[in-house]
Amino acid sequence: MNPALKNSLLFGFVGLLIIGTGMVQGWNSALLIVNMGLISAIMALGVNLQWGFAGLFNIGIMGFVALGGLATVVVAMPPVGEAWSAGGLRVILGLMMGAGTVIAAVFAQKRLKGRRRTLVTIAILIVGFFIFRAVFDGGVNAIEAVNPASTGYLGGLNFGAQMRAPSDLPQPDLFILLSWPVGGLFAAGAAWIIGKTALGLRSDYLAIATLGIAEIIIAVMKNEDWLARGVKNVIGLPRPVPYEVTLQQDPSFVERAAGLGLDPVTASTLYTKLGYAVLFTIVLLILLWLAQKALNSPWGRMMRAIRDNEVAAEAMGKDVTARHLQIFILGSAICGIAGAMMTTLDGQLTPGTYQPLRFTFLIWVMVIVGGSGNNFGAVLGGFLVWWLWVEVEPIGLGLMNLLSSGLEDGSALKLGMIESAAHMRLLTMGVVLLLVLRFSPRGLIPER
Amino acid sequence: MDFLNALVALANFVIVPGLAYGAQLAIGALGVTLIYGILRFSNFAHGDTMAFGTAMTIKFTGLLLALGITFGPLPTALLALPFGIAATCLLVLFIDWLVYQFYRDQKASPVILVIVSMGVMFVMNGVVRFAIGVQDIRFADGERFIITARDFKTMTGLDEGLAIKTTQAITVVVAVVVVALLFWFLNKTRTGKSMRAFSDNEDLALLSGINPDKVVKVTWILVAALATTAGVLYGLDKSFKAFTYFQLLLPIFASAIVGGLGSPLGAIAGGFVIAFSEVTITYAWKKVLVYLMPSNLEPDALVQLLSTDYKFAVSFAILIVVLLFKPTGLFKGQSV
């Protein structure tokens, strides 16, 4: 079977899976899987760029995804004027002092020598830390005191949201689309700092370093309430697509829905989800096209050369560290974009829900299963593994019901079996990953 | 008097919890470091191995309690620990035979083994959830305190109390015993010496007739014992929750790397370095400073350097500093 046919069949198979879900569980569930599948595919593209192209072992994806989510709040929420006047400037001043301290310490490290270097650096860090806390804490307390039940944070930069006349029905706000590239920028900025410090490390040190940084990013987002309300969550983010309630009130929409034989409620939910799907598909196609271009360009060949033999590439005059930094930033930025898209789809930022198993290791399963080094493989893996992640529970439940159908109702074994279906997900993911690594280590669509 | 009060407050809130936590991290890090030294990869499934061992120990504890067996004032879990270790040994040996052996025979690169261990992590995480669920479980029984804060106050007449939990004392005692046994095994027995030889130079070790299969098996057994012990001690001291154990991976790796991956001595030192930095940096120093500072300089704020939620950040920051300035760790570990 030639590769093109095989790949088409694989994509067709995933399509059938999703269509089957639509027939069995309803089209809303199917579209939900499609939307999250699109986002997962984008994340997998980012990881594939780092791992498949360059062999960088980054398991801090969760952190970049969360930073993308933060961008939606910073961009698309209306600013809280009261909080800004209460402590906005003081917080910014504090942050600048913190950054200044770090820069001064780095400067001291570079310029001074011997014991003086250590002493001066430590002195700068300690003094700087206390000045930073003195300025910063006051501002934070002032901001968090502003109406803590509903705001208590600085809000975002969506000045337009306040000026628009309030209407009874929520209207879509395309401004939030701006947060997608901004999310990419946030993630890229973080990746630059991380890459500067950690990229020289060996592969498994880099892995642990990125794992740790992701945890820190989540910790910051959970605790710095002035930034995005922490675990109090930001809800009611604007949406780029029409709201269901608005559509249901629209006579022409109701009429068209009736023409298709749908009731207005179902039609409006489908319409909204389709809107997201179209937006996400556009982003995925653009990124996929760019990634394919990159893969087949001299730059992509150079990356693979570096991956396969760093020493030889260095001998050919390639700056390995700089190239690694470059691709680390690019891959992380893609994850940031996907993170912003996901938060947009959810309509809320909930820092408490970011977990490494779901947002880091699952993406890795997607890349490995799909085929590392192949962009189409990453996309396929994103859809397939996401479908599995969602559907394992219902399938497991059905299986357990079938297996235990011979047992009498209410027996402990039967209850245990049915209850255990809820824990099938992680087990299945692990088994799939191990099977692919063992029997098809290059993935479903191998690198060419 | 003030100075004594400050000292007792420090001991109560920093030194005692730090010692216990440090001992738990050290035993966990020993497992990571052994795998790294002998099997040559970073085992991401270690946190879940700890969780599995603890879950099994909890199951056996329940069984013992149902049979009416307790350990007097000590937690029954200590009696169940050998059974938990045995169950974990069986599981890791089975996983090694089913999964890791294939890649060892292929001489796969360490990074592939790390990814494989990610798969094992998922599976073990699922197995633990099957076995015991996701809820918070407290399984410490027996006496809660060796000495309570109130008793200490009446005994010494100081304003500050010093409370020592039974579990904290047990943790430290068990850790000392475990570490002594491990070092005796590695330094004095034939198998232990062959393990160290294998870790230092695999080819030379093979040449001198050391059986690699045996070395690998013994390593896994030791790792299972260490992971289960660390997990049970942590669970006795705090509580058992599968997800928390997964999160322990980060401080444990930090301990192992800070001490020097592959160096058992380093793992212990690293465990205490990480534990004490976490505790001191996230502790509100007001309580101690109140006694030491002249009254007009007494701090009004909590004098907490970072909020407790940032404890991961602390272990991680130390990790980065060590990696940048001394990549082999405090005690010269391997850097492959």
Coordinates of N, CA, C and O in Angstrom, one line a residue, chain A residues 257-404:
Chain A
A257 N -33.6 27.1 10.7 CA -33.4 25.8 11.5 C -34.6 24.9 11.2 O -34.5 23.7 11.0
A258 N -35.8 25.6 11.2 CA -37.0 24.8 11.0 C -37.0 24.2 9.6 O -37.4 23.0 9.3
G259 N -36.4 25.0 8.6 CA -36.3 24.5 7.3 C -35.4 23.2 7.2 O -35.7 22.4 6.3
L260 N -34.4 23.1 8.1 CA -33.6 21.9 8.1 C -34.2 20.8 9.0 O -33.5 19.8 9.2
G261 N -35.3 21.1 9.6 CA -35.9 20.1 10.4 C -35.3 20.0 11.8 O -35.3 19.0 12.4
L262 N -34.7 21.1 12.3 CA -34.1 21.1 13.6 C -34.9 22.1 14.5 O -35.4 23.1 14.1
D263 N -34.9 21.7 15.8 CA -35.5 22.7 16.7 C -34.4 23.7 17.0 O -33.2 23.5 16.9
P264 N -34.9 25.0 17.4 CA -33.9 26.1 17.5 C -32.8 25.9 18.5 O -31.7 26.3 18.3
V265 N -33.1 25.2 19.6 CA -32.0 25.0 20.6 C -30.9 24.2 20.1 O -29.7 24.6 20.1
T266 N -31.2 23.0 19.5 CA -30.2 22.1 18.9 C -29.4 22.9 17.8 O -28.2 22.9 17.8
A267 N -30.2 23.5 17.0 CA -29.6 24.2 15.8 C -28.6 25.3 16.3 O -27.5 25.4 15.8
S268 N -29.0 26.0 17.4 CA -28.1 27.1 17.8 C -26.8 26.5 18.4 O -25.7 27.0 18.2
T269 N -26.9 25.4 19.2 CA -25.7 24.9 19.7 C -24.8 24.3 18.6 O -23.6 24.5 18.7
L270 N -25.4 23.7 17.6 CA -24.6 23.2 16.5 C -23.9 24.3 15.8 O -22.8 24.2 15.4
Y271 N -24.7 25.4 15.6 CA -24.2 26.5 14.8 C -23.0 27.1 15.5 O -22.0 27.4 14.9
T272 N -23.1 27.3 16.8 CA -22.0 27.9 17.6 C -20.8 27.0 17.5 O -19.7 27.5 17.2
K273 N -21.0 25.7 17.7 CA -19.8 24.8 17.7 C -19.2 24.8 16.3 O -18.0 24.7 16.2
L274 N -20.0 24.8 15.3 CA -19.5 24.8 13.9 C -18.7 26.1 13.7 O -17.6 26.0 13.0
G275 N -19.1 27.2 14.3 CA -18.4 28.4 14.1 C -17.0 28.3 14.7 O -16.0 28.7 14.0
Y276 N -16.9 27.7 15.9 CA -15.6 27.5 16.5 C -14.8 26.6 15.6 O -13.6 26.8 15.3
A277 N -15.4 25.5 15.1 CA -14.7 24.5 14.3 C -14.1 25.2 13.1 O -12.9 24.9 12.7
V278 N -14.8 26.1 12.4 CA -14.3 26.8 11.2 C -13.1 27.6 11.6 O -12.0 27.5 11.0
L279 N -13.2 28.4 12.7 CA -12.1 29.2 13.1 C -10.8 28.4 13.4 O -9.7 28.7 13.0
F280 N -11.1 27.3 14.2 CA -9.9 26.4 14.6 C -9.3 25.8 13.3 O -8.1 25.6 13.3
T281 N -10.2 25.4 12.4 CA -9.6 24.7 11.2 C -8.7 25.7 10.4 O -7.7 25.3 9.9
I282 N -9.2 26.9 10.4 CA -8.3 27.9 9.6 C -7.0 28.0 10.3 O -5.9 27.9 9.6
V283 N -7.0 28.1 11.6 CA -5.7 28.2 12.3 C -4.8 27.0 12.1 O -3.6 27.0 11.8
L284 N -5.5 25.8 12.2 CA -4.7 24.5 12.0 C -4.1 24.5 10.6 O -3.0 24.1 10.5
L285 N -4.9 24.8 9.6 CA -4.4 24.7 8.3 C -3.3 25.7 8.0 O -2.3 25.3 7.4
I286 N -3.4 26.9 8.6 CA -2.2 27.8 8.4 C -1.0 27.3 9.1 O 0.1 27.2 8.4
L287 N -1.1 26.8 10.3 CA 0.0 26.3 11.0 C 0.6 25.0 10.3 O 1.8 24.9 10.3
L288 N -0.3 24.2 9.9 CA 0.2 23.0 9.2 C 0.9 23.3 7.9 O 2.0 22.7 7.7
W289 N 0.4 24.3 7.2 CA 1.1 24.7 6.0 C 2.5 25.2 6.3 O 3.5 24.9 5.7
L290 N 2.5 26.1 7.3 CA 3.8 26.6 7.7 C 4.8 25.5 8.2 O 6.0 25.5 7.8
A291 N 4.2 24.6 9.0 CA 5.1 23.5 9.5 C 5.6 22.7 8.3 O 6.8 22.3 8.3
Q292 N 4.8 22.4 7.3 CA 5.2 21.6 6.2 C 6.3 22.4 5.4 O 7.3 21.8 5.0
K293 N 6.0 23.7 5.2 CA 7.0 24.5 4.5 C 8.4 24.4 5.3 O 9.4 24.3 4.7
A294 N 8.3 24.5 6.6 CA 9.5 24.5 7.4 C 10.2 23.2 7.3 O 11.4 23.1 7.1
L295 N 9.4 22.1 7.3 CA 10.0 20.8 7.3 C 10.8 20.6 6.0 O 11.9 20.0 6.0
N296 N 10.2 21.0 4.9 CA 10.9 20.8 3.6 C 11.8 21.8 3.2 O 12.3 21.8 2.0
S297 N 12.1 22.8 4.0 CA 13.0 23.9 3.6 C 14.4 23.5 4.1 O 14.6 22.5 4.8
P298 N 15.4 24.2 3.6 CA 16.8 24.0 4.1 C 16.8 24.1 5.6 O 17.6 23.3 6.3
W299 N 16.0 25.0 6.2 CA 16.0 25.1 7.7 C 15.6 23.8 8.3 O 16.2 23.4 9.3
G300 N 14.5 23.2 7.8 CA 14.0 22.0 8.3 C 15.1 20.8 8.2 O 15.3 20.0 9.1
R301 N 15.7 20.8 7.1 CA 16.8 19.8 6.9 C 17.9 20.0 7.9 O 18.4 19.0 8.4
M302 N 18.2 21.3 8.1 CA 19.3 21.6 9.0 C 18.9 21.1 10.4 O 19.7 20.5 11.2
M303 N 17.6 21.3 10.8 CA 17.1 20.9 12.1 C 17.3 19.4 12.3 O 17.7 18.9 13.3
R304 N 16.9 18.7 11.3 CA 16.9 17.2 11.4 C 18.4 16.8 11.4 O 18.7 15.8 12.1
A305 N 19.2 17.5 10.7 CA 20.7 17.1 10.8 C 21.2 17.3 12.2 O 21.9 16.5 12.7
I306 N 20.8 18.5 12.8 CA 21.3 18.7 14.1 C 20.7 17.6 15.1 O 21.4 17.1 15.9
R307 N 19.4 17.3 14.9 CA 18.9 16.2 15.7 C 19.6 14.9 15.6 O 19.9 14.3 16.6
D308 N 19.9 14.6 14.4 CA 20.5 13.2 14.2 C 22.0 13.2 14.6 O 22.5 12.2 15.0
N309 N 22.7 14.3 14.4 CA 24.1 14.3 14.8 C 24.5 15.7 15.1 O 24.9 16.5 14.2
E310 N 24.5 16.0 16.4 CA 24.8 17.4 16.8 C 26.2 17.8 16.5 O 26.5 18.9 16.0
V311 N 27.1 16.8 16.8 CA 28.5 17.1 16.6 C 28.9 17.4 15.2 O 29.5 18.4 14.8
A312 N 28.3 16.6 14.3 CA 28.6 16.8 12.9 C 28.0 18.1 12.4 O 28.6 18.9 11.7
A313 N 26.8 18.4 12.9 CA 26.2 19.7 12.5 C 27.0 20.9 12.9 O 27.2 21.9 12.2
E314 N 27.5 20.8 14.2 CA 28.3 21.8 14.7 C 29.6 22.0 13.9 O 30.1 23.1 13.6
A315 N 30.2 20.9 13.5 CA 31.4 20.9 12.7 C 31.1 21.6 11.3 O 32.0 22.2 10.7
M316 N 29.9 21.5 10.8 CA 29.5 22.1 9.6 C 29.2 23.6 9.8 O 28.8 24.3 8.9
G317 N 29.5 24.1 11.0 CA 29.3 25.5 11.2 C 27.9 26.0 11.7 O 27.6 27.1 11.6
K318 N 27.1 25.0 12.1 CA 25.7 25.4 12.5 C 25.8 25.7 14.0 O 26.4 25.0 14.8
D319 N 25.1 26.8 14.4 CA 25.0 27.2 15.8 C 23.9 26.4 16.5 O 22.7 26.7 16.4
V320 N 24.3 25.2 17.1 CA 23.3 24.3 17.6 C 22.4 24.9 18.7 O 21.2 24.8 18.6
T321 N 23.1 25.6 19.6 CA 22.3 26.2 20.7 C 21.3 27.2 20.2 O 20.1 27.2 20.7
A322 N 21.7 28.1 19.3 CA 20.8 29.1 18.8 C 19.6 28.5 18.0 O 18.5 28.9 18.2
R323 N 19.9 27.4 17.2 CA 18.8 26.8 16.5 C 17.9 26.1 17.5 O 16.7 26.1 17.3
H324 N 18.4 25.5 18.5 CA 17.6 24.8 19.5 C 16.7 25.9 20.1 O 15.5 25.6 20.3
L325 N 17.2 27.0 20.5 CA 16.5 28.1 21.1 C 15.3 28.5 20.2 O 14.2 28.6 20.6
Q326 N 15.7 28.7 18.9 CA 14.7 29.1 17.9 C 13.5 28.1 17.9 O 12.4 28.6 18.0
I327 N 13.8 26.9 17.7 CA 12.7 25.9 17.5 C 12.0 25.7 18.8 O 10.7 25.4 18.8
F328 N 12.6 25.8 20.0 CA 12.0 25.7 21.3 C 10.9 26.9 21.4 O 9.8 26.6 21.8
I329 N 11.3 28.1 21.0 CA 10.4 29.2 21.1 C 9.2 29.0 20.1 O 8.1 29.2 20.5
L330 N 9.5 28.6 18.9 CA 8.5 28.4 17.9 C 7.4 27.3 18.4 O 6.2 27.6 18.3
G331 N 8.0 26.2 18.8 CA 7.1 25.1 19.2 C 6.2 25.6 20.4 O 5.0 25.3 20.5
S332 N 6.8 26.3 21.4 CA 6.1 26.7 22.5 C 5.1 27.7 22.2 O 4.0 27.7 22.7
A333 N 5.4 28.6 21.2 CA 4.4 29.6 20.8 C 3.2 28.9 20.2 O 2.0 29.3 20.5
I334 N 3.4 27.8 19.4 CA 2.2 27.1 18.9 C 1.3 26.6 20.0 O 0.1 26.7 20.0
C335 N 2.0 26.0 21.0 CA 1.2 25.5 22.2 C 0.5 26.7 22.9 O -0.6 26.5 23.3
G336 N 1.1 27.8 22.9 CA 0.5 29.0 23.5 C -0.8 29.4 22.7 O -1.8 29.7 23.3
I337 N -0.7 29.4 21.4 CA -1.8 29.7 20.6 C -3.0 28.7 20.8 O -4.1 29.1 21.1
A338 N -2.6 27.5 20.9 CA -3.6 26.4 21.1 C -4.2 26.6 22.5 O -5.5 26.5 22.7
G339 N -3.4 27.0 23.5 CA -3.9 27.3 24.8 C -4.9 28.4 24.8 O -6.0 28.3 25.5
A340 N -4.6 29.5 24.1 CA -5.6 30.6 24.0 C -6.9 30.2 23.4 O -8.0 30.5 23.8
M341 N -6.7 29.4 22.3 CA -7.9 28.9 21.6 C -8.8 28.0 22.5 O -10.0 28.1 22.5
M342 N -8.1 27.2 23.3 CA -8.9 26.3 24.2 C -9.6 27.1 25.3 O -10.8 26.9 25.6
T343 N -9.0 28.1 25.8 CA -9.7 28.9 26.8 C -10.8 29.7 26.2 O -11.9 29.9 26.8
T344 N -10.6 30.2 25.0 CA -11.7 30.8 24.3 C -12.9 29.9 24.1 O -14.1 30.3 24.3
L345 N -12.6 28.6 23.7 CA -13.7 27.7 23.6 C -14.4 27.4 24.9 O -15.6 27.3 24.9
D346 N -13.6 27.3 26.0 CA -14.2 27.1 27.3 C -15.0 28.3 27.8 O -15.9 28.2 28.6
G347 N -14.5 29.5 27.4 CA -15.2 30.7 27.8 C -14.8 31.1 29.2 O -15.4 32.0 29.8
Q348 N -13.9 30.4 29.8 CA -13.4 30.7 31.2 C -12.0 30.2 31.4 O -11.6 29.3 30.8
L349 N -11.3 30.9 32.3 CA -9.9 30.5 32.7 C -10.0 29.9 34.1 O -10.3 30.6 35.0
T350 N -9.6 28.6 34.2 CA -9.7 28.0 35.4 C -8.3 27.3 35.7 O -8.1 26.2 35.4
P351 N -7.4 28.1 36.4 CA -6.0 27.6 36.6 C -6.0 26.3 37.3 O -5.0 25.5 37.2
G352 N -7.0 26.0 38.1 CA -7.0 24.8 38.9 C -7.1 23.5 38.1 O -6.8 22.4 38.6
T353 N -7.6 23.6 36.8 CA -7.8 22.4 36.0 C -6.6 22.0 35.2 O -6.7 21.0 34.5
Y354 N -5.5 22.8 35.2 CA -4.4 22.4 34.5 C -3.6 21.3 35.2 O -3.1 21.5 36.3
Q355 N -3.5 20.1 34.5 CA -2.8 19.0 35.1 C -1.9 18.4 34.1 O -2.2 18.3 33.0
P356 N -0.7 18.1 34.6 CA 0.3 17.6 33.6 C -0.1 16.4 32.9 O 0.3 16.2 31.7
L357 N -0.8 15.5 33.5 CA -1.2 14.3 32.8 C -2.0 14.6 31.5 O -1.9 14.0 30.5
R358 N -2.9 15.6 31.7 CA -3.8 15.9 30.6 C -3.2 16.9 29.6 O -3.4 16.7 28.4
F359 N -2.4 17.8 30.1 CA -1.9 18.9 29.2 C -0.5 18.7 28.7 O -0.1 19.4 27.8
T360 N 0.2 17.8 29.3 CA 1.6 17.6 28.9 C 1.7 16.2 28.3 O 2.0 16.0 27.1
F361 N 1.5 15.2 29.2 CA 1.8 13.8 28.8 C 0.8 13.3 27.7 O 1.2 12.5 26.9
L362 N -0.4 13.8 27.8 CA -1.4 13.3 26.7 C -0.9 13.8 25.4 O -1.1 13.1 24.4
I363 N -0.4 15.1 25.3 CA 0.0 15.6 24.0 C 1.2 14.8 23.5 O 1.3 14.5 22.3
W364 N 2.0 14.3 24.5 CA 3.1 13.5 24.0 C 2.6 12.2 23.5 O 3.2 11.7 22.5
V365 N 1.6 11.6 24.1 CA 1.0 10.4 23.5 C 0.6 10.6 22.1 O 0.8 9.8 21.2
M366 N -0.1 11.8 21.9 CA -0.6 12.1 20.5 C 0.6 12.1 19.5 O 0.5 11.6 18.4
V367 N 1.7 12.8 19.9 CA 2.8 12.9 19.0 C 3.4 11.6 18.7 O 3.7 11.2 17.5
I368 N 3.6 10.8 19.8 CA 4.3 9.5 19.6 C 3.4 8.5 18.8 O 3.9 7.8 17.9
V369 N 2.1 8.5 19.1 CA 1.2 7.6 18.4 C 1.1 8.0 16.9 O 1.1 7.2 16.0
G370 N 0.9 9.3 16.7 CA 0.7 9.8 15.4 C 2.0 9.6 14.5 O 1.9 9.3 13.3
G371 N 3.1 9.8 15.1 CA 4.3 9.7 14.3 C 5.2 10.9 14.5 O 4.9 11.9 13.9
S372 N 6.3 10.8 15.3 CA 7.1 12.0 15.5 C 7.9 12.3 14.3 O 8.4 11.4 13.7
G373 N 8.0 13.6 14.0 CA 8.8 14.0 12.8 C 7.9 14.2 11.6 O 8.3 14.7 10.6
N374 N 6.6 13.8 11.7 CA 5.7 14.0 10.6 C 4.5 14.9 11.0 O 3.8 14.5 12.0
N375 N 4.3 16.0 10.4 CA 3.3 16.9 10.8 C 1.9 16.3 10.7 O 1.0 16.5 11.5
F376 N 1.7 15.6 9.6 CA 0.3 15.0 9.4 C 0.1 13.9 10.5 O -1.0 13.7 11.0
G377 N 1.2 13.2 10.9 CA 1.1 12.3 11.9 C 0.7 12.9 13.2 O -0.2 12.4 13.9
A378 N 1.3 14.1 13.5 CA 0.9 14.8 14.8 C -0.6 15.2 14.7 O -1.3 15.0 15.7
V379 N -1.0 15.6 13.6 CA -2.5 16.0 13.5 C -3.3 14.8 13.6 O -4.3 14.8 14.4
L380 N -3.0 13.7 13.0 CA -3.8 12.5 13.1 C -3.8 12.0 14.6 O -4.8 11.7 15.1
G381 N -2.6 12.0 15.2 CA -2.5 11.6 16.6 C -3.4 12.5 17.5 O -4.0 12.0 18.4
G382 N -3.4 13.8 17.2 CA -4.2 14.7 18.0 C -5.6 14.3 18.0 O -6.3 14.2 19.0
F383 N -6.2 14.1 16.8 CA -7.6 13.7 16.7 C -7.9 12.3 17.3 O -8.8 12.1 18.1
L384 N -7.0 11.3 16.9 CA -7.3 10.0 17.3 C -7.2 9.8 18.8 O -8.1 9.3 19.5
V385 N -6.1 10.3 19.4 CA -5.9 10.2 20.8 C -7.0 11.0 21.6 O -7.5 10.5 22.6
W386 N -7.3 12.2 21.1 CA -8.4 12.9 21.8 C -9.7 12.1 21.8 O -10.4 12.1 22.7
W387 N -10.0 11.6 20.6 CA -11.3 10.8 20.5 C -11.2 9.7 21.5 O -12.2 9.4 22.3
L388 N -10.1 9.0 21.6 CA -10.0 7.9 22.5 C -10.1 8.4 24.0 O -10.8 7.7 24.8
W389 N -9.5 9.5 24.3 CA -9.5 10.1 25.6 C -11.0 10.3 26.1 O -11.3 10.0 27.2
V390 N -11.8 10.8 25.1 CA -13.1 11.1 25.5 C -14.0 9.9 25.5 O -14.8 9.7 26.4
E391 N -13.7 9.0 24.5 CA -14.7 7.9 24.4 C -14.3 6.6 25.2 O -15.1 5.7 25.3
V392 N -13.1 6.6 25.8 CA -12.7 5.4 26.5 C -13.7 5.1 27.7 O -14.1 4.0 27.9
E393 N -14.2 6.2 28.3 CA -15.0 6.0 29.5 C -16.4 5.4 29.1 O -16.7 4.3 29.6
P394 N -17.1 6.0 28.1 CA -18.3 5.3 27.7 C -18.1 3.9 27.2 O -18.9 3.0 27.5
I395 N -17.0 3.7 26.4 CA -16.8 2.4 25.8 C -16.5 1.4 27.0 O -17.0 0.3 27.0
G396 N -15.6 1.9 27.9 CA -15.3 1.0 29.0 C -16.5 0.6 29.8 O -16.7 -0.5 30.3
L397 N -17.4 1.6 30.0 CA -18.6 1.4 30.8 C -19.5 0.3 30.1 O -20.0 -0.6 30.7
G398 N -19.6 0.5 28.8 CA -20.4 -0.4 28.0 C -19.8 -1.8 28.1 O -20.5 -2.8 28.3
L399 N -18.5 -1.9 28.0 CA -17.8 -3.2 28.1 C -18.0 -3.8 29.4 O -18.3 -5.0 29.5
M400 N -17.9 -3.0 30.5 CA -18.0 -3.6 31.8 C -19.5 -4.1 32.0 O -19.7 -5.1 32.6
N401 N -20.4 -3.3 31.5 CA -21.8 -3.7 31.6 C -22.1 -5.0 30.9 O -22.7 -5.9 31.4
L402 N -21.4 -5.2 29.7 CA -21.6 -6.4 29.0 C -20.9 -7.6 29.7 O -21.5 -8.6 29.9
L403 N -19.7 -7.3 30.2 CA -19.0 -8.4 30.8 C -19.7 -8.9 32.1 O -19.7 -10.0 32.5
S404 N -20.2 -7.9 32.8 CA -20.8 -8.2 34.1 C -22.3 -8.5 34.0 O -23.0 -8.7 35.0

